[in-house]
Amino acid sequence: MNTKGITLTRHILLEQRAHPSETGDLSTLLAQIGLATKMIARAVSRAGLVDVLGVTGAVNVHGEEVKRLDEYANQTFIHVFGHSGLVCTLVSEEMEKPRHLSENCSQGKYLLFFDPIDGSSNIDVNGTIGTIFSIHHRINGDPHGTEKEWLRPGSEQVAAGYVIYGPSTVFVYTAGNGVYGFTLDPSIGEFLLSHENIRIPARGKTYSINEGNYPAWQPPMRSLMDYLKEKDPETGRPYSLRYVGALVADFHRTLLQGGIFLYPVDTRNPQGKLRLLYEAAPLAFIAEQAGGRAGTGTERILDIRPTGLHQRVPLLIGSPEDVALAEAFCAGRKKRDRERRKQP
Ligand code: P6P
C-alpha cells in the first residue's frame, strides 16, 4: 500500500477495520487527541514568548489569557473532549481528582488519562517536551464512574500514545496492533505517517538516567550503572549516556534507537518519580507493542493494579535485552565483572 501522505485520521480509520468491535468511536477519539495536540504544538512554539509577551499568545474559549503551558494544555483537552460524547472521565496530572464530563457519561465509552505537558521544566530552555495519553474502556454504566473504573492495570488499555514537541512534532500511538508515528506538516496542519510499524532494537548502546541521583540509588542500581560503564568491547560496553530530562524525549530516542531508560527508586523518591496511569503504563504499552520491555525492576508495568490515581512507580523501559539485564541486577542475579572476579 502506498503509505505516502497517509494522514493520522486515515491511518486510524484503516486500523479501525482491524478492530470491527470498535464502532469508530475510538478512531474519533484518537483523531480528537490529534486535534488537541496540534493546538498544544502551536502554543508550545510560542511558549518562549511568555516573558516577552507576558502570555503564551494562546486564548481559551472563554477569552481568558493563558499563563502556563501545562494549564493551557490541560484546558485544551477539557475543551476538545468536553462535548465530544466520547469520554466520560478525564484523569490528568494537572488535576487532583478525575474530571467527569457528565454530558458525555450517558454514552461516553472511554476514560482518558493524560499528562498534558511532560517535561515542562524544559520549556524555559527551549528543550523538547511532550504529551502522554492512555485510553481505557468504561467497565460499568454508573453515571460518574468509580475507583474501580479508574484504577485499571495497563494491560487493559485500549490505546496509548504520546506527542513529542521537538524540532518536529511527532504523534506516536498504538491500539494494540503495532506502533505508528506521524510527523506534523505545519504547512497543511496534518500529521503524516512517517514511522510505519516501529520495532525497538533487541539491544541498544545507550542508557538514560539522572546520574546525579547515583548516591541515592539502591546498591544493585549503582552496580548496574558501573557495569554499563565498564570497558568490554565483547559486550558492547561502555554504553553512552543520553538524558534530556523529559520522559517523552528520552523514551522516543530509546524506542527508535534501542537502549534503556531508567527512573528507579531513590532515597528522595521511595516509590519512584514517574506516574503509573498516565506516564509509565502508556509508554509500557507502546514499548511492548514495539517488541520492548517495561518493568519496575521486579514486576511488569502492565500487570500493576493501581492503588491510587497519581501513584508513582519505578520505571525501567526499552530494549528487551537491556531491560532484562537491569532486572537481573535488581534481582541480584547479575553483578559487575569486578565484583564477580572478587567472588571465591
Ligand atoms: P529529574 C519531568 O519533570 C519528569 O516528570 C519526566 O519527564 C522526566 O523523565 C523526569 O521528570 C526527570 O526527573 O529528577 O531527572 O529531573
Short mmCIF file of C-alpha atoms and ligand atoms in Angstrom, two decimals:
data_model
loop_
_atom_site.label_atom_id
_atom_site.label_comp_id
_atom_site.label_asym_id
_atom_site.label_seq_id
_atom_site.Cartn_x
_atom_site.Cartn_y
_atom_site.Cartn_z
CA MET A 1 0.00 0.00 0.00
CA ASN A 2 1.33 3.45 -0.86
CA THR A 3 2.00 4.93 2.57
CA LYS A 4 2.99 8.36 1.28
CA GLY A 5 0.77 11.10 2.60
CA ILE A 6 -1.27 8.86 4.89
CA THR A 7 -2.74 11.17 7.49
CA LEU A 8 -3.24 10.17 11.13
CA THR A 9 -7.01 10.19 10.64
CA ARG A 10 -6.84 7.95 7.54
CA HIS A 11 -4.46 5.55 9.30
CA ILE A 12 -6.74 5.32 12.33
CA LEU A 13 -9.71 4.54 10.08
CA LEU A 14 -7.69 1.86 8.27
CA GLU A 15 -6.68 0.45 11.66
CA GLN A 16 -10.29 0.51 12.77
CA ARG A 17 -11.06 -2.06 10.11
CA ALA A 18 -8.72 -4.34 12.10
CA HIS A 19 -10.95 -3.77 15.15
CA PRO A 20 -14.50 -4.44 13.93
CA SER A 21 -15.71 -4.34 17.53
CA GLU A 22 -14.75 -0.66 17.79
CA THR A 23 -17.69 1.32 16.46
CA GLY A 24 -15.45 4.10 15.18
CA ASP A 25 -15.62 5.99 18.47
CA LEU A 26 -12.02 5.02 19.25
CA SER A 27 -10.94 6.32 15.84
CA THR A 28 -12.74 9.59 16.51
CA LEU A 29 -11.20 9.80 19.98
CA LEU A 30 -7.67 9.33 18.64
CA ALA A 31 -8.30 11.90 15.91
CA GLN A 32 -9.53 14.33 18.58
CA ILE A 33 -6.30 13.80 20.52
CA GLY A 34 -4.54 14.71 17.27
CA LEU A 35 -6.54 17.95 17.18
CA ALA A 36 -5.81 18.78 20.83
CA THR A 37 -2.08 18.17 20.41
CA LYS A 38 -1.94 20.29 17.24
CA MET A 39 -3.38 23.13 19.29
CA ILE A 40 -0.82 22.47 22.03
CA ALA A 41 2.01 22.31 19.45
CA ARG A 42 1.04 25.80 18.30
CA ALA A 43 1.17 27.10 21.89
CA VAL A 44 4.48 25.33 22.54
CA SER A 45 6.04 27.15 19.59
CA ARG A 46 5.10 30.44 21.30
CA ALA A 47 5.86 29.32 24.87
CA GLY A 48 9.21 31.06 24.84
CA LEU A 49 7.42 34.36 24.35
CA VAL A 50 5.76 34.25 27.76
CA ASP A 51 8.42 36.52 29.25
CA VAL A 52 8.39 38.74 26.19
CA LEU A 53 4.64 38.97 25.76
CA GLY A 54 3.61 38.05 29.29
CA VAL A 55 1.25 35.46 27.88
CA THR A 56 1.56 32.37 25.74
CA GLY A 57 -0.30 34.13 22.98
CA ALA A 58 -2.99 31.50 23.40
CA VAL A 59 -6.52 32.48 24.40
CA ASN A 60 -9.01 29.87 25.62
CA VAL A 61 -12.66 29.63 24.61
CA HIS A 62 -13.64 31.90 27.44
CA GLY A 63 -11.31 34.61 26.15
CA GLU A 64 -9.04 34.19 29.15
CA GLU A 65 -5.34 34.73 28.62
CA VAL A 66 -3.48 31.53 29.37
CA LYS A 67 -0.44 31.90 31.58
CA ARG A 68 1.11 28.42 31.92
CA LEU A 69 1.56 25.91 29.15
CA ASP A 70 0.62 22.95 31.39
CA GLU A 71 -2.63 24.72 32.29
CA TYR A 72 -3.30 25.63 28.67
CA ALA A 73 -2.67 22.04 27.53
CA ASN A 74 -4.93 20.67 30.26
CA GLN A 75 -7.71 23.11 29.37
CA THR A 76 -7.34 22.20 25.70
CA PHE A 77 -8.06 18.54 26.45
CA ILE A 78 -11.06 19.50 28.58
CA HIS A 79 -12.47 21.74 25.82
CA VAL A 80 -11.83 19.27 22.99
CA PHE A 81 -13.43 16.37 24.88
CA GLY A 82 -16.00 18.33 26.88
CA HIS A 83 -18.83 17.92 24.35
CA SER A 84 -17.37 15.09 22.28
CA GLY A 85 -19.72 12.45 23.67
CA LEU A 86 -16.75 10.07 23.62
CA VAL A 87 -15.09 10.37 27.01
CA CYS A 88 -16.89 10.10 30.32
CA THR A 89 -13.93 10.85 32.58
CA LEU A 90 -10.63 12.71 32.21
CA VAL A 91 -7.70 11.96 34.54
CA SER A 92 -4.82 14.42 34.27
CA GLU A 93 -1.55 15.05 36.06
CA GLU A 94 -2.78 18.65 36.32
CA MET A 95 -5.99 17.71 38.17
CA GLU A 96 -6.05 16.13 41.61
CA LYS A 97 -9.41 14.42 41.00
CA PRO A 98 -10.98 12.87 37.90
CA ARG A 99 -12.98 15.31 35.78
CA HIS A 100 -16.36 13.83 34.92
CA LEU A 101 -17.77 15.15 31.67
CA SER A 102 -21.30 14.47 32.81
CA GLU A 103 -22.83 15.48 29.49
CA ASN A 104 -20.87 12.59 27.96
CA CYS A 105 -21.45 9.99 30.62
CA SER A 106 -24.66 8.63 29.12
CA GLN A 107 -22.89 7.40 26.00
CA GLY A 108 -19.17 8.14 26.54
CA LYS A 109 -17.47 4.73 26.39
CA TYR A 110 -13.95 5.79 27.31
CA LEU A 111 -11.77 7.12 30.08
CA LEU A 112 -8.83 9.31 29.01
CA PHE A 113 -5.72 9.55 31.18
CA PHE A 114 -3.11 12.11 30.18
CA ASP A 115 -0.07 14.13 31.15
CA PRO A 116 -0.79 17.29 29.17
CA ILE A 117 2.79 18.58 29.23
CA ASP A 118 5.54 16.22 30.31
CA GLY A 119 8.92 17.80 31.00
CA SER A 120 7.64 21.37 31.31
CA SER A 121 10.84 22.45 33.06
CA ASN A 122 12.48 22.16 29.62
CA ILE A 123 10.25 24.90 28.17
CA ASP A 124 12.37 27.74 29.57
CA VAL A 125 15.46 26.38 27.81
CA ASN A 126 13.67 25.58 24.55
CA GLY A 127 14.02 21.88 25.28
CA THR A 128 11.88 19.03 23.98
CA ILE A 129 8.61 18.31 25.85
CA GLY A 130 5.63 16.06 25.24
CA THR A 131 2.07 14.93 25.93
CA ILE A 132 1.30 11.34 27.01
CA PHE A 133 -2.15 9.67 26.85
CA SER A 134 -3.80 6.39 27.77
CA ILE A 135 -7.30 5.20 26.85
CA HIS A 136 -9.46 2.69 28.74
CA HIS A 137 -12.98 1.41 28.18
CA ARG A 138 -15.50 2.18 30.90
CA ILE A 139 -16.41 -1.02 32.71
CA ASN A 140 -19.73 -0.16 34.25
CA GLY A 141 -22.52 2.12 33.35
CA ASP A 142 -22.91 4.08 36.57
CA PRO A 143 -23.21 7.82 35.86
CA HIS A 144 -19.98 9.06 37.36
CA GLY A 145 -17.60 6.18 37.39
CA THR A 146 -15.95 4.61 40.38
CA GLU A 147 -12.43 3.98 41.58
CA LYS A 148 -12.86 0.51 40.11
CA GLU A 149 -13.10 2.17 36.70
CA TRP A 150 -10.09 4.43 37.09
CA LEU A 151 -7.63 2.12 38.86
CA ARG A 152 -7.06 -0.25 35.96
CA PRO A 153 -3.93 -2.26 35.09
CA GLY A 154 -2.10 -1.09 31.98
CA SER A 155 -2.82 -4.45 30.34
CA GLU A 156 -6.46 -3.28 29.91
CA GLN A 157 -5.55 -0.19 27.86
CA VAL A 158 -7.41 0.11 24.54
CA ALA A 159 -4.86 2.53 23.07
CA ALA A 160 -1.96 4.70 24.22
CA GLY A 161 0.46 7.21 22.78
CA TYR A 162 2.44 10.39 23.09
CA VAL A 163 3.23 13.53 21.12
CA ILE A 164 6.77 14.87 21.22
CA TYR A 165 7.19 18.60 20.61
CA GLY A 166 10.76 18.80 19.34
CA PRO A 167 12.40 20.04 16.11
CA SER A 168 9.29 18.47 14.62
CA THR A 169 6.05 17.40 16.29
CA VAL A 170 5.58 13.63 16.18
CA PHE A 171 2.45 11.69 17.22
CA VAL A 172 3.17 8.06 18.21
CA TYR A 173 0.37 5.63 19.11
CA THR A 174 -0.65 2.01 19.44
CA ALA A 175 -4.12 0.49 19.52
CA GLY A 176 -2.72 -2.98 20.16
CA ASN A 177 -1.78 -3.66 16.54
CA GLY A 178 1.76 -2.26 16.34
CA VAL A 179 3.25 1.20 16.90
CA TYR A 180 2.99 4.02 14.34
CA GLY A 181 4.50 7.51 14.17
CA PHE A 182 3.17 10.60 12.37
CA THR A 183 5.05 13.84 11.81
CA LEU A 184 3.12 17.12 11.75
CA ASP A 185 3.35 19.03 8.48
CA PRO A 186 2.59 22.55 9.77
CA SER A 187 2.02 23.80 6.20
CA ILE A 188 -1.13 21.67 5.93
CA GLY A 189 -1.81 21.09 9.64
CA GLU A 190 -1.83 17.30 9.23
CA PHE A 191 0.08 14.50 10.96
CA LEU A 192 1.53 12.35 8.14
CA LEU A 193 2.69 8.74 8.56
CA SER A 194 6.48 8.85 9.00
CA HIS A 195 7.30 5.79 11.14
CA GLU A 196 5.44 2.66 9.99
CA ASN A 197 5.32 -0.28 12.43
CA ILE A 198 8.09 0.86 14.81
CA ARG A 199 10.18 -2.00 16.27
CA ILE A 200 12.68 -1.39 19.08
CA PRO A 201 16.16 -2.98 18.64
CA ALA A 202 16.71 -6.04 20.83
CA ARG A 203 19.61 -4.21 22.47
CA GLY A 204 20.98 -0.67 22.34
CA LYS A 205 24.14 1.27 23.10
CA THR A 206 22.76 3.98 25.39
CA TYR A 207 21.40 4.25 28.89
CA SER A 208 19.26 7.17 30.04
CA ILE A 209 19.12 8.07 33.72
CA ASN A 210 19.76 11.04 36.01
CA GLU A 211 23.28 10.11 37.16
CA GLY A 212 23.09 12.91 39.72
CA ASN A 213 20.98 10.55 41.82
CA TYR A 214 23.76 7.91 41.96
CA PRO A 215 24.37 8.29 45.72
CA ALA A 216 20.63 7.99 46.38
CA TRP A 217 20.13 4.73 44.48
CA GLN A 218 19.98 1.24 45.96
CA PRO A 219 23.24 -0.76 45.55
CA PRO A 220 22.04 -3.00 42.65
CA MET A 221 21.25 0.12 40.57
CA ARG A 222 24.69 1.58 41.29
CA SER A 223 26.25 -1.75 40.29
CA LEU A 224 24.27 -1.79 37.03
CA MET A 225 25.43 1.73 36.15
CA ASP A 226 29.06 0.82 36.97
CA TYR A 227 28.68 -2.31 34.82
CA LEU A 228 27.35 -0.38 31.81
CA LYS A 229 30.33 1.98 32.05
CA GLU A 230 32.99 -0.77 32.21
CA LYS A 231 35.10 -1.20 29.07
CA ASP A 232 34.32 -4.55 27.46
CA PRO A 233 34.04 -4.49 23.65
CA GLU A 234 32.76 -8.06 23.58
CA THR A 235 29.56 -6.99 25.35
CA GLY A 236 29.34 -3.61 23.63
CA ARG A 237 30.38 -1.65 26.71
CA PRO A 238 30.76 1.10 27.77
CA TYR A 239 27.27 2.38 26.90
CA SER A 240 26.79 6.07 26.20
CA LEU A 241 24.68 8.26 28.48
CA ARG A 242 21.85 10.26 26.90
CA TYR A 243 19.49 12.20 29.20
CA VAL A 244 17.16 15.02 28.10
CA GLY A 245 15.24 15.22 31.37
CA ALA A 246 11.87 14.89 29.59
CA LEU A 247 10.45 11.36 29.69
CA VAL A 248 8.84 11.55 26.25
CA ALA A 249 12.11 12.68 24.60
CA ASP A 250 14.23 10.05 26.36
CA PHE A 251 11.67 7.34 25.63
CA HIS A 252 11.26 8.33 21.95
CA ARG A 253 15.02 8.06 21.36
CA THR A 254 15.10 4.72 23.19
CA LEU A 255 12.13 3.41 21.15
CA LEU A 256 13.78 4.29 17.83
CA GLN A 257 17.44 3.53 18.60
CA GLY A 258 17.25 0.98 21.43
CA GLY A 259 18.85 1.06 24.87
CA ILE A 260 17.25 1.61 28.26
CA PHE A 261 15.62 4.49 30.15
CA LEU A 262 15.54 4.20 33.92
CA TYR A 263 13.95 6.17 36.72
CA PRO A 264 14.49 3.85 39.70
CA VAL A 265 13.55 4.42 43.33
CA ASP A 266 15.96 6.59 45.30
CA THR A 267 16.08 8.00 48.83
CA ARG A 268 14.01 11.04 47.72
CA ASN A 269 11.56 9.02 45.62
CA PRO A 270 10.98 5.78 47.56
CA GLN A 271 8.13 4.80 45.16
CA GLY A 272 9.87 6.18 42.09
CA LYS A 273 9.09 9.56 40.49
CA LEU A 274 7.06 8.77 37.37
CA ARG A 275 3.29 8.30 37.42
CA LEU A 276 1.82 4.91 36.60
CA LEU A 277 -1.53 5.68 34.99
CA TYR A 278 -0.56 8.43 32.53
CA GLU A 279 3.22 8.04 32.13
CA ALA A 280 4.60 4.54 32.77
CA ALA A 281 1.59 2.45 31.66
CA PRO A 282 1.01 4.10 28.25
CA LEU A 283 4.73 4.04 27.40
CA ALA A 284 4.95 0.43 28.58
CA PHE A 285 2.07 -0.49 26.21
CA ILE A 286 3.94 1.17 23.34
CA ALA A 287 7.27 -0.41 24.31
CA GLU A 288 5.80 -3.93 24.41
CA GLN A 289 3.90 -3.40 21.15
CA ALA A 290 7.24 -2.46 19.57
CA GLY A 291 8.92 -5.61 20.96
CA GLY A 292 10.39 -3.91 24.02
CA ARG A 293 10.01 -4.46 27.76
CA ALA A 294 8.90 -2.29 30.69
CA GLY A 295 9.04 -3.03 34.40
CA THR A 296 9.76 -1.69 37.85
CA GLY A 297 12.78 -3.96 38.30
CA THR A 298 10.65 -6.60 39.96
CA GLU A 299 7.35 -6.64 38.03
CA ARG A 300 5.88 -5.88 34.61
CA ILE A 301 4.43 -2.36 34.44
CA LEU A 302 1.29 -3.51 32.61
CA ASP A 303 0.47 -6.02 35.38
CA ILE A 304 0.37 -3.44 38.19
CA ARG A 305 -3.13 -2.83 39.56
CA PRO A 306 -3.05 0.82 40.66
CA THR A 307 -3.93 1.76 44.23
CA GLY A 308 -4.06 5.49 43.62
CA LEU A 309 -4.84 7.89 40.75
CA HIS A 310 -1.43 9.59 40.84
CA GLN A 311 0.55 6.58 42.02
CA ARG A 312 4.28 6.69 41.29
CA VAL A 313 6.35 3.70 40.17
CA PRO A 314 9.98 2.96 39.33
CA LEU A 315 10.43 2.58 35.56
CA LEU A 316 12.95 0.55 33.54
CA ILE A 317 11.89 0.61 29.85
CA GLY A 318 13.44 -0.04 26.45
CA SER A 319 15.18 -2.85 24.53
CA PRO A 320 14.19 -6.26 25.88
CA GLU A 321 17.78 -7.45 26.42
CA ASP A 322 18.79 -4.24 28.20
CA VAL A 323 15.75 -4.22 30.48
CA ALA A 324 16.22 -7.94 31.25
CA LEU A 325 19.85 -7.18 32.21
CA ALA A 326 18.70 -4.39 34.54
CA GLU A 327 16.12 -6.71 36.13
CA ALA A 328 18.86 -9.33 36.67
CA PHE A 329 20.89 -6.74 38.59
CA CYS A 330 17.83 -5.69 40.60
CA ALA A 331 17.17 -9.34 41.49
CA GLY A 332 20.83 -9.91 42.49
CA ARG A 333 21.28 -12.46 39.68
CA LYS A 334 23.92 -10.36 37.94
CA LYS A 335 26.94 -8.49 39.28
CA ARG A 336 29.66 -6.26 37.87
CA ASP A 337 32.69 -8.01 36.34
CA ARG A 338 34.94 -6.72 39.15
CA GLU A 339 32.52 -7.98 41.83
CA ARG A 340 32.34 -11.35 40.04
CA ARG A 341 36.14 -11.62 39.91
CA LYS A 342 36.29 -10.99 43.68
CA GLN A 343 33.85 -13.84 44.29
CA PRO A 344 35.52 -17.09 45.53
P1 P6P B 1 14.71 14.51 37.10
C1 P6P B 1 9.88 15.77 34.07
O1 P6P B 1 9.78 16.58 35.23
C2 P6P B 1 9.72 14.33 34.53
O2 P6P B 1 8.48 14.13 35.12
C3 P6P B 1 9.94 13.39 33.35
O3 P6P B 1 9.51 13.94 32.16
C4 P6P B 1 11.45 13.17 33.37
O4 P6P B 1 11.83 11.91 32.84
C5 P6P B 1 11.79 13.25 34.86
O5 P6P B 1 10.75 14.02 35.48
C6 P6P B 1 13.11 13.94 35.09
O6 P6P B 1 13.33 13.94 36.50
O7 P6P B 1 14.66 14.14 38.56
O8 P6P B 1 15.84 13.79 36.38
O9 P6P B 1 14.70 15.99 36.81
#
